[in-house]
XYZ file of N, CA, C and O in Angstrom:
624
model
N 71.562 -59.237 26.306
C 72.148 -58.189 27.109
C 72.688 -58.749 28.406
O 72.134 -59.717 28.950
N 73.738 -58.124 28.918
C 74.318 -58.512 30.209
C 74.527 -57.235 30.999
O 74.850 -56.187 30.471
N 74.381 -57.361 32.304
C 74.698 -56.263 33.208
C 75.667 -56.778 34.230
O 75.415 -57.774 34.915
N 76.816 -56.155 34.293
C 77.886 -56.562 35.202
C 78.296 -55.436 36.118
O 78.244 -54.269 35.723
N 78.803 -55.769 37.264
C 79.405 -54.753 38.144
C 80.630 -54.166 37.480
O 81.366 -54.847 36.784
N 80.847 -52.875 37.707
C 82.047 -52.188 37.183
C 83.146 -52.136 38.230
O 84.111 -51.442 38.065
N 82.949 -52.878 39.337
C 83.958 -52.879 40.399
C 84.817 -54.112 40.276
O 84.320 -55.267 40.329
N 86.106 -53.926 40.124
C 87.057 -55.026 40.008
C 87.017 -55.833 41.289
O 86.999 -55.269 42.401
N 87.004 -57.146 41.151
C 86.914 -58.046 42.303
C 88.283 -58.224 43.001
O 88.359 -58.886 44.046
N 89.297 -57.624 42.465
C 90.634 -57.722 43.114
C 90.789 -56.696 44.202
O 91.077 -57.053 45.345
N 90.630 -55.413 43.886
C 90.831 -54.370 44.863
C 89.740 -53.296 44.880
O 89.879 -52.262 45.504
N 88.673 -53.558 44.128
C 87.536 -52.635 44.170
C 87.658 -51.409 43.274
O 86.837 -50.496 43.364
N 88.634 -51.359 42.383
C 88.786 -50.192 41.502
C 87.661 -50.199 40.463
O 87.109 -51.250 40.137
N 87.369 -49.039 39.924
C 86.320 -48.890 38.894
C 86.857 -49.286 37.528
O 87.875 -48.695 37.082
N 86.205 -50.211 36.867
C 86.614 -50.611 35.518
C 86.136 -49.540 34.543
O 84.998 -49.043 34.653
N 86.933 -49.203 33.564
C 86.548 -48.133 32.627
C 85.542 -48.576 31.579
O 85.040 -47.760 30.832
N 85.248 -49.851 31.457
C 84.331 -50.331 30.441
C 85.007 -51.348 29.547
O 86.208 -51.599 29.674
N 84.288 -51.933 28.640
C 84.806 -52.937 27.749
C 85.306 -52.334 26.451
O 84.734 -51.411 25.912
N 86.392 -52.918 25.937
C 86.952 -52.475 24.671
C 86.170 -53.090 23.531
O 85.291 -53.954 23.774
N 86.495 -52.738 22.322
C 85.860 -53.373 21.143
C 86.114 -54.866 21.113
O 85.366 -55.646 20.535
N 87.225 -55.318 21.765
C 87.539 -56.754 21.841
C 86.800 -57.432 22.987
O 87.090 -58.598 23.288
N 85.896 -56.711 23.642
C 85.068 -57.245 24.742
C 85.875 -57.671 25.951
O 85.604 -58.698 26.546
N 86.866 -56.858 26.278
C 87.707 -57.108 27.459
C 87.707 -55.826 28.296
O 87.854 -54.735 27.771
N 87.527 -55.997 29.604
C 87.659 -54.871 30.542
C 88.955 -55.079 31.301
O 89.182 -56.144 31.898
N 89.784 -54.041 31.350
C 91.049 -54.111 32.077
C 91.030 -53.097 33.202
O 90.751 -51.931 32.993
N 91.360 -53.574 34.391
C 91.374 -52.706 35.565
C 92.629 -51.811 35.526
O 93.737 -52.327 35.381
N 92.443 -50.508 35.681
C 93.606 -49.600 35.626
C 94.506 -49.669 36.872
O 95.614 -49.196 36.830
N 94.002 -50.288 37.923
C 94.808 -50.284 39.190
C 95.870 -51.384 39.210
O 97.027 -51.069 39.500
N 95.477 -52.624 38.945
C 96.442 -53.715 39.063
C 96.458 -54.673 37.887
O 97.083 -55.697 37.940
N 95.714 -54.316 36.832
C 95.786 -55.065 35.593
C 94.858 -56.295 35.474
O 95.037 -57.073 34.551
N 93.926 -56.483 36.412
C 92.977 -57.595 36.224
C 92.232 -57.382 34.948
O 91.910 -56.262 34.558
N 91.918 -58.492 34.255
C 91.172 -58.421 32.999
C 89.990 -59.363 33.079
O 90.103 -60.462 33.610
N 88.870 -58.915 32.455
C 87.650 -59.664 32.517
C 87.059 -59.776 31.083
O 87.131 -58.836 30.329
N 86.459 -60.941 30.813
C 85.719 -61.147 29.560
C 84.348 -60.475 29.674
O 83.903 -60.143 30.772
N 83.668 -60.364 28.543
C 82.361 -59.691 28.501
C 81.297 -60.416 29.299
O 80.307 -59.840 29.667
N 81.513 -61.718 29.612
C 80.575 -62.429 30.464
C 80.925 -62.256 31.957
O 80.258 -62.827 32.815
N 81.963 -61.477 32.238
C 82.343 -61.207 33.624
C 83.414 -62.160 34.170
O 83.923 -61.955 35.273
N 83.757 -63.202 33.404
C 84.728 -64.155 33.900
C 86.143 -63.532 33.901
O 86.446 -62.645 33.080
N 86.984 -63.998 34.790
C 88.353 -63.486 34.924
C 89.206 -64.124 33.834
O 89.146 -65.332 33.573
N 90.033 -63.319 33.194
C 90.976 -63.845 32.207
C 92.180 -64.395 32.981
O 92.732 -63.707 33.859
N 92.552 -65.641 32.696
C 93.659 -66.271 33.449
C 94.902 -65.394 33.453
O 95.217 -64.737 32.493
N 95.599 -65.383 34.604
C 96.778 -64.594 34.779
C 96.522 -63.239 35.426
O 97.425 -62.464 35.693
N 95.263 -62.933 35.624
C 94.858 -61.665 36.260
C 94.983 -61.756 37.781
O 94.823 -62.865 38.346
N 95.249 -60.646 38.469
C 95.285 -60.696 39.924
C 93.927 -61.048 40.556
O 93.873 -61.640 41.618
N 92.820 -60.695 39.893
C 91.483 -61.000 40.401
C 91.275 -62.518 40.376
O 91.693 -63.199 39.465
N 90.579 -63.010 41.420
C 90.303 -64.462 41.503
C 88.821 -64.742 41.277
O 88.461 -65.912 41.099
N 87.982 -63.737 41.312
C 86.564 -63.921 41.212
C 86.000 -63.148 40.055
O 86.470 -62.073 39.713
N 84.913 -63.665 39.421
C 84.291 -62.920 38.310
C 83.552 -61.699 38.793
O 83.294 -61.517 39.985
N 83.193 -60.851 37.843
C 82.381 -59.675 38.153
C 80.957 -60.121 38.537
O 80.451 -61.101 37.975
N 80.372 -59.403 39.457
C 78.971 -59.683 39.793
C 78.093 -59.410 38.579
O 78.316 -58.454 37.818
N 77.084 -60.249 38.360
C 76.145 -60.033 37.254
C 74.753 -59.801 37.837
O 74.438 -60.250 38.931
N 73.945 -59.105 37.042
C 72.617 -58.745 37.478
C 71.564 -59.170 36.454
O 71.845 -59.261 35.267
N 70.375 -59.432 36.931
C 69.266 -59.789 36.085
C 68.929 -58.680 35.108
O 68.802 -57.538 35.508
N 68.773 -59.034 33.816
C 68.454 -58.039 32.785
C 67.145 -58.490 32.088
O 66.980 -59.686 31.808
N 66.272 -57.518 31.821
C 65.002 -57.827 31.156
C 64.749 -56.769 30.115
O 64.765 -55.585 30.410
N 64.531 -57.193 28.895
C 64.149 -56.294 27.802
C 62.638 -56.220 27.723
O 61.988 -57.244 27.525
N 62.084 -55.033 27.900
C 60.655 -54.843 27.905
C 60.110 -54.677 26.483
O 60.866 -54.282 25.589
N 58.803 -54.931 26.283
C 58.245 -54.763 24.915
C 58.376 -53.344 24.333
O 58.463 -53.177 23.130
N 58.471 -52.342 25.208
C 58.603 -50.948 24.723
C 60.043 -50.636 24.339
O 60.382 -49.533 23.952
N 60.936 -51.627 24.474
C 62.349 -51.421 24.114
C 63.217 -50.989 25.246
O 64.462 -50.912 25.084
N 62.657 -50.738 26.421
C 63.501 -50.329 27.534
C 64.159 -51.535 28.190
O 63.625 -52.658 28.146
N 65.311 -51.302 28.714
C 66.104 -52.368 29.339
C 66.049 -52.153 30.849
O 66.356 -51.074 31.340
N 65.645 -53.194 31.595
C 65.554 -53.096 33.038
C 66.605 -53.982 33.654
O 66.762 -55.161 33.268
N 67.361 -53.427 34.608
C 68.410 -54.144 35.286
C 68.058 -54.178 36.780
O 67.855 -53.125 37.389
N 67.995 -55.344 37.359
C 67.671 -55.499 38.775
C 68.973 -55.456 39.597
O 69.801 -56.331 39.463
N 69.090 -54.437 40.398
C 70.239 -54.318 41.291
C 69.752 -54.621 42.706
O 68.891 -53.938 43.248
N 70.333 -55.637 43.333
C 69.844 -55.985 44.694
C 70.104 -54.848 45.656
O 71.156 -54.220 45.624
N 69.129 -54.578 46.507
C 69.233 -53.548 47.548
C 69.490 -52.143 46.997
O 70.023 -51.299 47.692
N 69.147 -51.909 45.722
C 69.352 -50.598 45.107
C 68.038 -50.148 44.588
O 67.500 -50.727 43.643
N 67.417 -49.083 45.143
C 66.136 -48.658 44.683
C 66.218 -48.153 43.232
O 67.258 -47.697 42.766
N 65.088 -48.201 42.521
C 65.109 -47.739 41.109
C 65.504 -46.259 41.029
O 65.127 -45.468 41.884
N 66.226 -45.927 39.975
C 66.631 -44.533 39.734
C 66.182 -44.166 38.328
O 66.386 -44.939 37.389
N 65.572 -43.032 38.193
C 65.113 -42.537 36.882
C 65.954 -41.325 36.551
O 66.068 -40.402 37.331
N 66.528 -41.315 35.364
C 67.316 -40.184 34.855
C 66.537 -39.480 33.817
O 65.955 -40.070 32.924
N 66.474 -38.157 33.931
C 65.769 -37.383 32.901
C 66.724 -36.419 32.226
O 67.529 -35.806 32.877
N 66.620 -36.360 30.914
C 67.350 -35.386 30.115
C 66.395 -34.273 29.774
O 65.274 -34.527 29.326
N 66.820 -33.047 29.961
C 65.982 -31.892 29.663
C 66.549 -31.186 28.415
O 67.687 -31.415 28.044
N 65.755 -30.344 27.833
C 66.249 -29.548 26.716
C 67.454 -28.694 27.172
O 67.579 -28.408 28.397
N 68.264 -28.290 26.262
C 69.417 -27.442 26.590
C 68.970 -26.189 27.281
O 67.928 -25.624 26.955
N 69.736 -25.754 28.239
C 69.458 -24.513 28.940
C 69.829 -23.339 28.029
O 70.528 -23.538 27.002
N 69.450 -22.117 28.380
C 69.858 -20.949 27.579
C 71.390 -20.866 27.427
O 71.888 -20.352 26.442
N 72.121 -21.378 28.424
C 73.577 -21.328 28.362
C 74.152 -22.488 27.539
O 75.335 -22.756 27.593
N 73.266 -23.257 26.853
C 73.694 -24.424 26.020
C 74.280 -25.526 26.860
O 75.200 -26.206 26.457
N 73.724 -25.727 28.023
C 74.152 -26.833 28.896
C 73.064 -27.884 28.923
O 71.891 -27.555 28.926
N 73.471 -29.151 28.943
C 72.538 -30.255 29.001
C 72.318 -30.650 30.449
O 73.254 -31.131 31.095
N 71.119 -30.468 31.002
C 70.853 -30.856 32.388
C 70.479 -32.340 32.483
O 69.659 -32.842 31.724
N 71.112 -33.040 33.416
C 70.762 -34.419 33.739
C 70.224 -34.400 35.194
O 70.927 -34.011 36.101
N 69.000 -34.832 35.360
C 68.371 -34.771 36.707
C 68.004 -36.188 37.172
O 67.412 -36.945 36.403
N 68.371 -36.508 38.390
C 68.059 -37.814 38.967
C 68.138 -37.734 40.487
O 68.687 -36.776 41.040
N 67.576 -38.756 41.133
C 67.654 -38.813 42.589
C 69.035 -39.357 42.943
O 69.398 -40.463 42.558
N 69.838 -38.550 43.623
C 71.199 -38.957 44.016
C 71.118 -39.592 45.404
O 71.002 -38.929 46.409
N 71.180 -40.912 45.428
C 70.999 -41.655 46.657
C 72.184 -41.443 47.621
O 73.296 -41.224 47.222
N 71.866 -41.547 48.926
C 72.907 -41.437 49.957
C 73.939 -42.536 49.774
O 73.625 -43.653 49.372
N 75.180 -42.234 50.131
C 76.294 -43.198 50.086
C 76.569 -43.737 48.691
O 77.126 -44.797 48.540
N 76.156 -42.961 47.657
C 76.433 -43.352 46.289
C 77.166 -42.177 45.631
O 76.754 -41.030 45.742
N 78.297 -42.456 45.006
C 79.017 -41.437 44.245
C 78.653 -41.619 42.769
O 78.550 -42.721 42.265
N 78.537 -40.487 42.074
C 78.152 -40.499 40.656
C 79.205 -39.787 39.853
O 79.791 -38.806 40.272
N 79.418 -40.318 38.646
C 80.252 -39.649 37.686
C 79.578 -39.761 36.313
O 78.733 -40.634 36.114
N 79.913 -38.868 35.412
C 79.333 -38.889 34.062
C 80.427 -39.307 33.109
O 81.574 -38.839 33.157
N 80.071 -40.234 32.217
C 80.994 -40.720 31.169
C 80.337 -40.477 29.843
O 79.111 -40.542 29.701
N 81.159 -40.142 28.833
C 80.608 -39.976 27.482
C 81.517 -40.732 26.485
O 82.702 -41.000 26.781
N 80.953 -40.982 25.357
C 81.767 -41.493 24.245
C 81.095 -41.068 22.932
O 79.890 -40.854 22.903
N 81.875 -40.985 21.895
C 81.344 -40.453 20.658
C 80.741 -41.505 19.750
O 80.162 -41.195 18.712
N 80.803 -42.777 20.125
C 80.214 -43.873 19.357
C 80.326 -45.150 20.096
O 81.079 -45.257 21.058
N 79.620 -46.197 19.633
C 79.571 -47.454 20.370
C 80.937 -48.165 20.488
O 81.135 -48.954 21.397
N 81.847 -47.927 19.582
C 83.148 -48.588 19.614
C 84.215 -47.743 20.321
O 85.316 -48.206 20.532
N 83.882 -46.501 20.659
C 84.870 -45.632 21.295
C 84.876 -45.825 22.810
O 83.873 -46.241 23.398
N 85.964 -45.486 23.459
C 86.028 -45.692 24.928
C 85.185 -44.668 25.686
O 84.981 -43.564 25.208
N 84.731 -45.083 26.857
C 84.038 -44.147 27.733
C 85.067 -43.244 28.362
O 86.113 -43.757 28.824
N 84.806 -41.966 28.409
C 85.739 -41.004 28.996
C 85.000 -40.197 30.058
O 83.821 -39.855 29.885
N 85.678 -39.853 31.166
C 85.022 -38.998 32.175
C 84.641 -37.666 31.554
O 85.394 -37.069 30.775
N 83.480 -37.178 31.875
C 82.972 -35.915 31.371
C 82.839 -34.948 32.534
O 82.028 -35.162 33.450
N 83.608 -33.862 32.537
C 83.435 -32.877 33.606
C 82.045 -32.251 33.523
O 81.466 -32.115 32.444
N 81.468 -31.939 34.665
C 80.156 -31.343 34.724
C 80.152 -30.220 35.744
O 81.086 -30.024 36.525
N 79.069 -29.447 35.739
C 78.872 -28.329 36.673
C 77.656 -28.685 37.536
O 76.788 -29.458 37.115
N 77.638 -28.112 38.727
C 76.520 -28.330 39.634
C 75.426 -27.263 39.544
O 74.399 -27.388 40.195
N 75.645 -26.266 38.707
C 74.604 -25.284 38.424
C 74.812 -24.747 37.010
O 75.755 -25.116 36.320
N 73.945 -23.863 36.575
C 73.967 -23.370 35.201
C 75.069 -22.406 34.861
O 75.294 -22.103 33.723
N 75.776 -21.913 35.879
C 76.744 -20.823 35.609
C 78.210 -21.182 35.900
O 79.092 -20.501 35.433
N 78.450 -22.212 36.710
C 79.839 -22.504 37.089
C 80.555 -23.304 36.023
O 79.906 -23.892 35.176
N 81.879 -23.296 36.070
C 82.645 -24.069 35.051
C 82.419 -25.566 35.182
O 82.004 -26.056 36.238
N 82.695 -26.274 34.129
C 82.589 -27.756 34.100
C 83.879 -28.282 34.756
O 84.837 -28.611 34.090
N 83.863 -28.350 36.085
C 85.068 -28.758 36.801
C 84.847 -29.897 37.807
O 85.743 -30.239 38.567
N 83.675 -30.505 37.826
C 83.382 -31.635 38.731
C 83.570 -32.943 37.931
O 83.138 -33.043 36.783
N 84.148 -33.945 38.574
C 84.229 -35.247 37.964
C 83.391 -36.286 38.705
O 83.117 -37.375 38.184
N 83.025 -35.986 39.987
C 82.201 -36.894 40.755
C 81.427 -36.066 41.776
O 81.820 -34.962 42.139
N 80.282 -36.611 42.176
C 79.481 -35.970 43.213
C 78.870 -37.082 44.065
O 78.523 -38.151 43.583
N 78.779 -36.844 45.337
C 78.216 -37.813 46.281
C 76.756 -37.450 46.549
O 76.450 -36.309 46.852
N 75.900 -38.457 46.480
C 74.476 -38.247 46.709
C 74.137 -37.972 48.156
O 74.825 -38.405 49.064
N 73.071 -37.205 48.341
C 72.604 -36.858 49.702
C 71.175 -37.300 49.908
O 70.509 -36.839 50.844
N 70.620 -38.153 49.014
C 69.254 -38.616 49.160
C 68.224 -37.659 48.609
O 67.047 -37.790 48.935
N 68.641 -36.692 47.802
C 67.708 -35.720 47.223
C 67.994 -35.657 45.691
O 69.061 -36.017 45.254
N 67.014 -35.151 44.926
C 67.259 -34.987 43.497
C 68.427 -33.994 43.248
O 68.622 -33.047 43.991
N 69.173 -34.265 42.188
C 70.291 -33.415 41.804
C 70.254 -33.212 40.317
O 69.763 -34.055 39.555
N 70.747 -32.067 39.858
C 70.871 -31.807 38.447
C 72.340 -31.525 38.134
O 72.970 -30.697 38.803
N 72.873 -32.252 37.216
C 74.247 -32.039 36.720
C 74.145 -31.422 35.341
O 73.294 -31.799 34.538
N 75.037 -30.472 35.074
C 75.019 -29.792 33.753
C 76.253 -30.168 32.960
O 77.374 -30.015 33.448
N 76.022 -30.664 31.758
C 77.109 -31.067 30.849
C 77.275 -30.048 29.746
O 76.318 -29.411 29.349
N 78.497 -29.954 29.257
C 78.706 -29.184 28.034
C 77.921 -29.855 26.928
O 77.717 -31.075 26.953
N 77.478 -29.112 25.941
C 76.646 -29.681 24.904
C 77.438 -30.811 24.212
O 78.510 -30.576 23.654
N 76.887 -32.034 24.263
C 77.603 -33.150 23.591
C 77.481 -33.047 22.101
O 76.564 -32.448 21.557
N 78.455 -33.689 21.401
C 78.425 -33.678 19.946
C 77.329 -34.612 19.424
O 76.725 -35.363 20.170
N 77.075 -34.521 18.093
C 76.031 -35.363 17.530
C 76.389 -36.847 17.710
O 77.532 -37.237 17.539
N 75.381 -37.637 18.054
C 75.592 -39.070 18.259
C 76.310 -39.450 19.494
O 76.703 -40.611 19.668
N 76.531 -38.510 20.433
C 77.248 -38.821 21.631
C 76.428 -39.733 22.556
O 75.199 -39.696 22.568
N 77.143 -40.568 23.291
C 76.515 -41.462 24.273
C 76.859 -40.881 25.637
O 77.988 -40.423 25.920
N 75.891 -40.899 26.544
C 76.079 -40.386 27.894
C 75.702 -41.490 28.900
O 74.707 -42.156 28.737
N 76.518 -41.605 29.922
C 76.270 -42.624 30.961
C 76.509 -41.958 32.327
O 77.470 -41.196 32.495
N 75.609 -42.226 33.266
C 75.864 -41.786 34.661
C 76.200 -43.061 35.414
O 75.405 -43.992 35.492
N 77.421 -43.107 35.922
C 77.914 -44.270 36.647
C 77.705 -44.047 38.126
O 77.994 -42.961 38.660
N 77.217 -45.062 38.820
C 76.965 -44.972 40.252
C 77.881 -45.958 40.969
O 78.054 -47.083 40.528
N 78.478 -45.525 42.048
C 79.355 -46.388 42.844
C 78.828 -46.346 44.273
O 78.777 -45.307 44.905
N 78.408 -47.483 44.740
C 77.824 -47.574 46.065
C 78.945 -47.690 47.116
O 79.917 -48.419 46.963
N 78.805 -46.884 48.157
C 79.735 -46.865 49.265
C 79.237 -47.782 50.398
O 78.094 -47.669 50.804
N 80.041 -48.683 50.869
C 79.652 -49.534 51.986
C 79.797 -48.743 53.273
O 80.823 -48.103 53.484
N 78.772 -48.776 54.106
C 78.799 -48.022 55.380
C 78.663 -49.009 56.528
O 78.189 -50.060 56.411
């Protein structure tokens, strides 16, 4: 397993993820990176993606050490009566969060609109943390769906 930063080293844009060919292409200026984080020659980026220590635990959980980033635990709850999937986690200050989904391991990650409560429309694409727990509500995902909460740290 590898854990890499999703921030392009050229201009700081968010990488959408790796394709089935194990290449990540920045949507802003076209920098391209290999699955090991190295820059593909001819890209505007000059530096590889930051990599992080990864540890597979005996219970099957994957632990990623992010420097200066406190641990975050995400909990999935049963569907609400309105058939919404609640995602609850501590939303740290100066961190923006977005939800991505995909229908299978080879499919691309796509932004998933969410709601900030059980009754409002799914019209949020990002939320900024305030240092308190937050619950985001997703439309009921399809069978076998993958869900990811992406965090982007803001430099202050």
